[in-house]
PDB file of C-alpha atoms in Angstrom:
ATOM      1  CA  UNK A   1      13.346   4.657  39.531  1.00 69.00           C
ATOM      2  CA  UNK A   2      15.518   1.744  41.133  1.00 81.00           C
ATOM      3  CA  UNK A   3      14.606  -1.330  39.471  1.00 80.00           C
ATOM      4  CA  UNK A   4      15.438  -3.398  43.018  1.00 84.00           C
ATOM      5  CA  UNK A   5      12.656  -1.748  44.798  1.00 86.00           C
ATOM      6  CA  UNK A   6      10.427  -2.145  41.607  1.00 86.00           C
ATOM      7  CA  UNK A   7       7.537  -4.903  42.453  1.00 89.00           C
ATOM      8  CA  UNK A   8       7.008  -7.561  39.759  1.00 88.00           C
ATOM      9  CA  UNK A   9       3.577  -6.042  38.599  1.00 91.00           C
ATOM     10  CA  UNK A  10       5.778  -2.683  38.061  1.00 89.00           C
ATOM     11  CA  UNK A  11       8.481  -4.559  36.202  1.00 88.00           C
ATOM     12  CA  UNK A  12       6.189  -6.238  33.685  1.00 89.00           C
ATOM     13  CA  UNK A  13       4.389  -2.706  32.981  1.00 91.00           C
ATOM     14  CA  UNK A  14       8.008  -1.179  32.219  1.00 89.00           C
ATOM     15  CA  UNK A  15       9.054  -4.122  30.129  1.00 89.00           C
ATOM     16  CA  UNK A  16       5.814  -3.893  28.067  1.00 91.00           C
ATOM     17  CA  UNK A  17       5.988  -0.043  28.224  1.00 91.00           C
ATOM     18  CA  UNK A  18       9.657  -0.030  26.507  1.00 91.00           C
ATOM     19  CA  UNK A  19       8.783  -2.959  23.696  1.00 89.00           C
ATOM     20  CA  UNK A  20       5.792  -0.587  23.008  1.00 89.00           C
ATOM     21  CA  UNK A  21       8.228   2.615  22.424  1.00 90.00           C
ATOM     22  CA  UNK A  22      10.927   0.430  20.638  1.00 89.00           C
ATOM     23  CA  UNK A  23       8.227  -1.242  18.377  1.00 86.00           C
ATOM     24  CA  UNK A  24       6.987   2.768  17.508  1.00 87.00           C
ATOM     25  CA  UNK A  25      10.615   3.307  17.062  1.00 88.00           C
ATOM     26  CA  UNK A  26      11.500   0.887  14.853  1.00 85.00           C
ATOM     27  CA  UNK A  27       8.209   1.339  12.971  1.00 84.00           C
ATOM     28  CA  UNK A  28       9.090   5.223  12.555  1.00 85.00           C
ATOM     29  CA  UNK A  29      12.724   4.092  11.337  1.00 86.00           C
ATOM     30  CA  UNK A  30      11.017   1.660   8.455  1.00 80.00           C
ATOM     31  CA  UNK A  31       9.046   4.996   7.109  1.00 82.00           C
ATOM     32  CA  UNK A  32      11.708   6.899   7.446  1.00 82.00           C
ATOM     33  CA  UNK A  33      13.791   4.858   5.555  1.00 79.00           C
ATOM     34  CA  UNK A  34      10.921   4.320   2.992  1.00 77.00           C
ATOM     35  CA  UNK A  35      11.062   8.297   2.453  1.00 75.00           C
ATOM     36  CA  UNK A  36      14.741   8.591   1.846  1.00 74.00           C
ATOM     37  CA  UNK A  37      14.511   5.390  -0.553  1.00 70.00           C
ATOM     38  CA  UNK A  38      11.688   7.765  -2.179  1.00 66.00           C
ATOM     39  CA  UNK A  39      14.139  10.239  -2.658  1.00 65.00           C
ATOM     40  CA  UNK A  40      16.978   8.713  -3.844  1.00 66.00           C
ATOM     41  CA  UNK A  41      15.059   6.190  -6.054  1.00 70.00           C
ATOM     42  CA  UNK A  42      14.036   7.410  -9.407  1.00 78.00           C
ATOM     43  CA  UNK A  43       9.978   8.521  -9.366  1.00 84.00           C
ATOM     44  CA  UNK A  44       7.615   8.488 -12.149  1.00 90.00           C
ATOM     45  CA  UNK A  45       5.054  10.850 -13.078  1.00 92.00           C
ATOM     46  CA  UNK A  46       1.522   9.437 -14.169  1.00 95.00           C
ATOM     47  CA  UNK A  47      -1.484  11.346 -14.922  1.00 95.00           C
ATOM     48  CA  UNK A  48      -5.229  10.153 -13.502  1.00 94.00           C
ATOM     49  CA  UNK A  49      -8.399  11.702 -14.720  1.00 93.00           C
ATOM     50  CA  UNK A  50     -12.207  10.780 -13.420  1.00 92.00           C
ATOM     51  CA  UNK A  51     -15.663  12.196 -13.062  1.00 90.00           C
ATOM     52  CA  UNK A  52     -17.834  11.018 -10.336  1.00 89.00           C
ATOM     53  CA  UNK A  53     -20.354  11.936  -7.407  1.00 87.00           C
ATOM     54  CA  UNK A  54     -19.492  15.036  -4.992  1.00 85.00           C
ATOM     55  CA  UNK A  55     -20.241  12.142  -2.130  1.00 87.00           C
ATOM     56  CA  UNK A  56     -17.808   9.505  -3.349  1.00 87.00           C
ATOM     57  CA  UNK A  57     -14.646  11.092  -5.278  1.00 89.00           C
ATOM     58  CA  UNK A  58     -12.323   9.174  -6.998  1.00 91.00           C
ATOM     59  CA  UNK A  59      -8.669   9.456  -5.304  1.00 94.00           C
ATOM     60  CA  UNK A  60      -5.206   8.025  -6.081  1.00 96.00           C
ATOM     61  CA  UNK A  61      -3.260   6.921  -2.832  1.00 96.00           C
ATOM     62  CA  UNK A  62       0.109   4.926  -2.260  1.00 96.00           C
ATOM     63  CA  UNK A  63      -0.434   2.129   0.161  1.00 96.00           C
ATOM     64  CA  UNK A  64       1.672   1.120   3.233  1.00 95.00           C
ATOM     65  CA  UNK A  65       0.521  -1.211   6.258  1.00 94.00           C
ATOM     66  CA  UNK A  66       0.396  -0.028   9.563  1.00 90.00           C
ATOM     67  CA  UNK A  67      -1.691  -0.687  12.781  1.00 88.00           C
ATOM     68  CA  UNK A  68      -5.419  -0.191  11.842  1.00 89.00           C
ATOM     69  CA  UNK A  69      -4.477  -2.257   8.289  1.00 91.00           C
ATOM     70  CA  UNK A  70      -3.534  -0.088   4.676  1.00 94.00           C
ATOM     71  CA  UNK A  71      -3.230   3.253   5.601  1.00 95.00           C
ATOM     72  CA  UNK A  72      -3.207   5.575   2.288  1.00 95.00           C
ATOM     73  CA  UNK A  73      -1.489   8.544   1.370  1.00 96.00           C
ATOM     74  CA  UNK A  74      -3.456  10.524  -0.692  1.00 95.00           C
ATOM     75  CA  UNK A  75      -2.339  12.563  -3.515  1.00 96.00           C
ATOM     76  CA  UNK A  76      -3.226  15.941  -3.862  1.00 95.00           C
ATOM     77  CA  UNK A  77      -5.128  16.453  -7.320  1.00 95.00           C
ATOM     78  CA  UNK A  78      -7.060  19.249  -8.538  1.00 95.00           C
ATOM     79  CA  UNK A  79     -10.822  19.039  -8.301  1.00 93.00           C
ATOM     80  CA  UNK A  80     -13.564  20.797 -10.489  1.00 94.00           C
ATOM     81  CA  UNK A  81     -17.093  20.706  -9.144  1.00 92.00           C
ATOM     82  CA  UNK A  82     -20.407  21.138 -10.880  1.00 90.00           C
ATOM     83  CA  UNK A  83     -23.369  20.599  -8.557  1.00 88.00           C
ATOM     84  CA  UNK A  84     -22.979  17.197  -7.189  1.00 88.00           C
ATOM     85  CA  UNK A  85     -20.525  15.861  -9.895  1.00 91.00           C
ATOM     86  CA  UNK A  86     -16.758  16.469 -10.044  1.00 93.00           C
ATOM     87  CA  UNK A  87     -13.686  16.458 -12.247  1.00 93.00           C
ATOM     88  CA  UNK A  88     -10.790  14.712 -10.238  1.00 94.00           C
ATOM     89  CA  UNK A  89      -7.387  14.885 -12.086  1.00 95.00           C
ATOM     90  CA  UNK A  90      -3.804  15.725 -12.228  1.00 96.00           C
ATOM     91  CA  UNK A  91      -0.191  14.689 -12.113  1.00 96.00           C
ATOM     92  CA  UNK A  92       1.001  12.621  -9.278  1.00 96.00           C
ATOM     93  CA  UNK A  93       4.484  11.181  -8.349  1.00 93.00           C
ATOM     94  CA  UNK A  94       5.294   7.356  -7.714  1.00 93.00           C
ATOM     95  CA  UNK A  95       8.420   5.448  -6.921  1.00 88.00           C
ATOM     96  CA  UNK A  96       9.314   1.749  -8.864  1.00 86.00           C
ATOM     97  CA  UNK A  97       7.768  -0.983  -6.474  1.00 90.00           C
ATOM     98  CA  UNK A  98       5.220   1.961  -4.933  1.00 93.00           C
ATOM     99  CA  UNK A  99       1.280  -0.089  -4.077  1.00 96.00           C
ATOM    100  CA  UNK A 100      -0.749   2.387  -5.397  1.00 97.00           C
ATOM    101  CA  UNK A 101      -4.859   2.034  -4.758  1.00 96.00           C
ATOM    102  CA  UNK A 102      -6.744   4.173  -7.345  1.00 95.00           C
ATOM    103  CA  UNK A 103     -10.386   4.515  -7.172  1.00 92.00           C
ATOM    104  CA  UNK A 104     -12.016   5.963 -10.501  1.00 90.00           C
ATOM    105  CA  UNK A 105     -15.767   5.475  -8.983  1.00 83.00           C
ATOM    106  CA  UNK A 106     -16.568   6.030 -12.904  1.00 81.00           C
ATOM    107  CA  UNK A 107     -16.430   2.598 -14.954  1.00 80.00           C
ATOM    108  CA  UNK A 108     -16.186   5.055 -18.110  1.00 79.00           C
ATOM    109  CA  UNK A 109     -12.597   5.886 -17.220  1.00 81.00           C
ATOM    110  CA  UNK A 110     -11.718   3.058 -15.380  1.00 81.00           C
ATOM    111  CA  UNK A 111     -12.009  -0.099 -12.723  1.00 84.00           C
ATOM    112  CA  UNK A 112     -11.161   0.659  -9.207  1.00 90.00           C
ATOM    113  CA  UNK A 113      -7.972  -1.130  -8.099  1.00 94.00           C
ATOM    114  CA  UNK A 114      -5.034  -1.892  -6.635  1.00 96.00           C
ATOM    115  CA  UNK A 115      -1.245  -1.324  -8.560  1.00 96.00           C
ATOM    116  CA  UNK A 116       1.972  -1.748  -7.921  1.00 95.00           C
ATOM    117  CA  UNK A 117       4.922   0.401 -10.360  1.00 93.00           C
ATOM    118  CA  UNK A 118       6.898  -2.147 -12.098  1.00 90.00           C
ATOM    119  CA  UNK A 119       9.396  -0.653 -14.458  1.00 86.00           C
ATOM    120  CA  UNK A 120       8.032   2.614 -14.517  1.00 87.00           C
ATOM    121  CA  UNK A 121       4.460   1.631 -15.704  1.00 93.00           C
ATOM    122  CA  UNK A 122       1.286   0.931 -13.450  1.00 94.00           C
ATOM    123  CA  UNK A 123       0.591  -2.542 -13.033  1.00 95.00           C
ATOM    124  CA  UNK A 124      -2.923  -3.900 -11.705  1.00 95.00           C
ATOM    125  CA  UNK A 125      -2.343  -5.948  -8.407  1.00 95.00           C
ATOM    126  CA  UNK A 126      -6.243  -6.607  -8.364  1.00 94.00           C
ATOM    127  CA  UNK A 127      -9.918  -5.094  -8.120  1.00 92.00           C
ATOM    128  CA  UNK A 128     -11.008  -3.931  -5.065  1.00 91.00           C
ATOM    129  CA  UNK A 129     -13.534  -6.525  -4.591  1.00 92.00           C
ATOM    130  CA  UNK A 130     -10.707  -9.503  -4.825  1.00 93.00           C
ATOM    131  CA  UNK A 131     -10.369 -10.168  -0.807  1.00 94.00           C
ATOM    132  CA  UNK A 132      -8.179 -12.948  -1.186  1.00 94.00           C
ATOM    133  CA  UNK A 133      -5.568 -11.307  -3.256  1.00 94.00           C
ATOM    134  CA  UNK A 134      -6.294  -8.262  -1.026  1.00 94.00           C
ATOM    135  CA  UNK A 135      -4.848 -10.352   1.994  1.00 94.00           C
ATOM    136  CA  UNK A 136      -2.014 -11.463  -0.176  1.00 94.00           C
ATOM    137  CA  UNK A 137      -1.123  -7.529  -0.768  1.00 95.00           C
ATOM    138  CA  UNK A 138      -1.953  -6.902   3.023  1.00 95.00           C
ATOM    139  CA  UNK A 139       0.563  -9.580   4.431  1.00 93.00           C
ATOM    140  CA  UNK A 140       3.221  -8.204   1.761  1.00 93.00           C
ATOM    141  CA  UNK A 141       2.706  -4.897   2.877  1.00 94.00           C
ATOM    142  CA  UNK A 142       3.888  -5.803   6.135  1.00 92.00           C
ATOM    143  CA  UNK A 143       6.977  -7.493   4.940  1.00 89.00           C
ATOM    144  CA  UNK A 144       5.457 -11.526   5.512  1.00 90.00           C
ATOM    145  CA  UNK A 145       5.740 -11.936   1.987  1.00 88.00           C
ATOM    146  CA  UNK A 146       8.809 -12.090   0.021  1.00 87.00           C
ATOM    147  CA  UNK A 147       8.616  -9.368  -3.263  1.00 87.00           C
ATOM    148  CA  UNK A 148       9.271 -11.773  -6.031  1.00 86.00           C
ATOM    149  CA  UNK A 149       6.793 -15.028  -4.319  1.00 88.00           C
ATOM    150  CA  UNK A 150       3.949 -11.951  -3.982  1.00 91.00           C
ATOM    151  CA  UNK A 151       4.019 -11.336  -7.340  1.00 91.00           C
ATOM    152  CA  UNK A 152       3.735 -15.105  -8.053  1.00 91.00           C
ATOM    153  CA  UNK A 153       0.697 -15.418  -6.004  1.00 90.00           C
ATOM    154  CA  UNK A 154      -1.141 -11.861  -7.564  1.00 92.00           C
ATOM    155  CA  UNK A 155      -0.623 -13.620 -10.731  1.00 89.00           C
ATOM    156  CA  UNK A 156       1.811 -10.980 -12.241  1.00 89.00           C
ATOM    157  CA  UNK A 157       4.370 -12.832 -13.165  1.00 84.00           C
ATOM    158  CA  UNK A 158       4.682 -16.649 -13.986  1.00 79.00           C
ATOM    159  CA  UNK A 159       5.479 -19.176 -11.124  1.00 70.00           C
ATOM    160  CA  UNK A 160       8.509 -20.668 -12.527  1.00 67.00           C
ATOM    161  CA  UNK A 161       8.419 -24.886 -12.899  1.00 60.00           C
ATOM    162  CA  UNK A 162      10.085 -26.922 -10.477  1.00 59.00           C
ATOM    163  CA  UNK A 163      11.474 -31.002 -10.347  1.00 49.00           C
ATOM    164  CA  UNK A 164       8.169 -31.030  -8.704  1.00 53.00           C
ATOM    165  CA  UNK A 165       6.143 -29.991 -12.033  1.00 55.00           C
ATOM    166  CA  UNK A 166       8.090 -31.632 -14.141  1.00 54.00           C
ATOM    167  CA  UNK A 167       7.841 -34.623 -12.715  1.00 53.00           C
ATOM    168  CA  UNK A 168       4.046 -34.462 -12.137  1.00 56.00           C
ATOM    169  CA  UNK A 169       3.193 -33.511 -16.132  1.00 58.00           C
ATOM    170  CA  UNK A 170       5.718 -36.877 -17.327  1.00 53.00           C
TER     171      UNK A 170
END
């Protein structure tokens, strides 16, 4: 392929073609990365229990963002059926700062929603239902938001009082 004989047409496809494979690239070197972060960092080990309907189970599944949105990655927990109910529980394995989205589908053991791991405990980001915080986590998720202003806005920790404020409450 001599890129002097290439036509303009051809040219634009192969520019668009290699941003396409570096954006993959770079894309496959941010999970990567993730993983090995995984590794090194210290995990935690929580426990989730729920009973609910054969046709909509109850899961446990750390969050990233990636083309089609918040893709999940389930955990693997041991299931005990009974006709068309079923006991979903077990151990499962999350890192500090992991977005976790945990679906009980049983109000008797607990609310569906979305967490984040904050100093080794589980800490509720927001129902399911909340779409406005739910586009807050989706922007952080791809890195628009900066950690400590995304907590701010989820309500998790306290915005801290500016000039601004002050002057505005005198």
């Amino acid at each position: 392929m001599d890129l002097k004989e290439m036509t303009v047409d051809e040219l634009k496809n192969l520019a668009l073609d290699i941003k396409e494979e570096l954006d993959k690239r770079i894309r496959d070197i941010k999970q990567a990365q993730v993983e090995v972060n995984r590794i090194l960092d210290k995990t935690y080990t929580f426990y989730f229990k729920t009973e609910c309907d054969i046709r909509n189970k109850g899961y446990v599944a750390r969050c990233t963002y990636g083309k089609k949105g918040i893709e999940r990655y389930f955990y693997n927990l041991q299931e005990t059926r009974c006709r068309n109910d079923v006991v979903i529980e077990g151990d499962f394995e999350a890192s500090e700062l992991d977005v976790l989205d945990i679906r009980y589908r049983n109000n008797d053991y607990g609310y569906s929603h979305y967490c984040i791991v904050l100093d080794g405990k589980i800490t509720e980001i927001c129902d399911v239902d909340d779409i406005h915080k739910i586009s807050t986590l989706k922007r952080y998720l791809k890195g628009e938001i900066v950690f400590e202003n995304f907590l701010e806005i989820v309500g998790i920790k306290e915005v801290k009082v500016g000039a601004i404020d002050e002057l505005l409450e005198d």
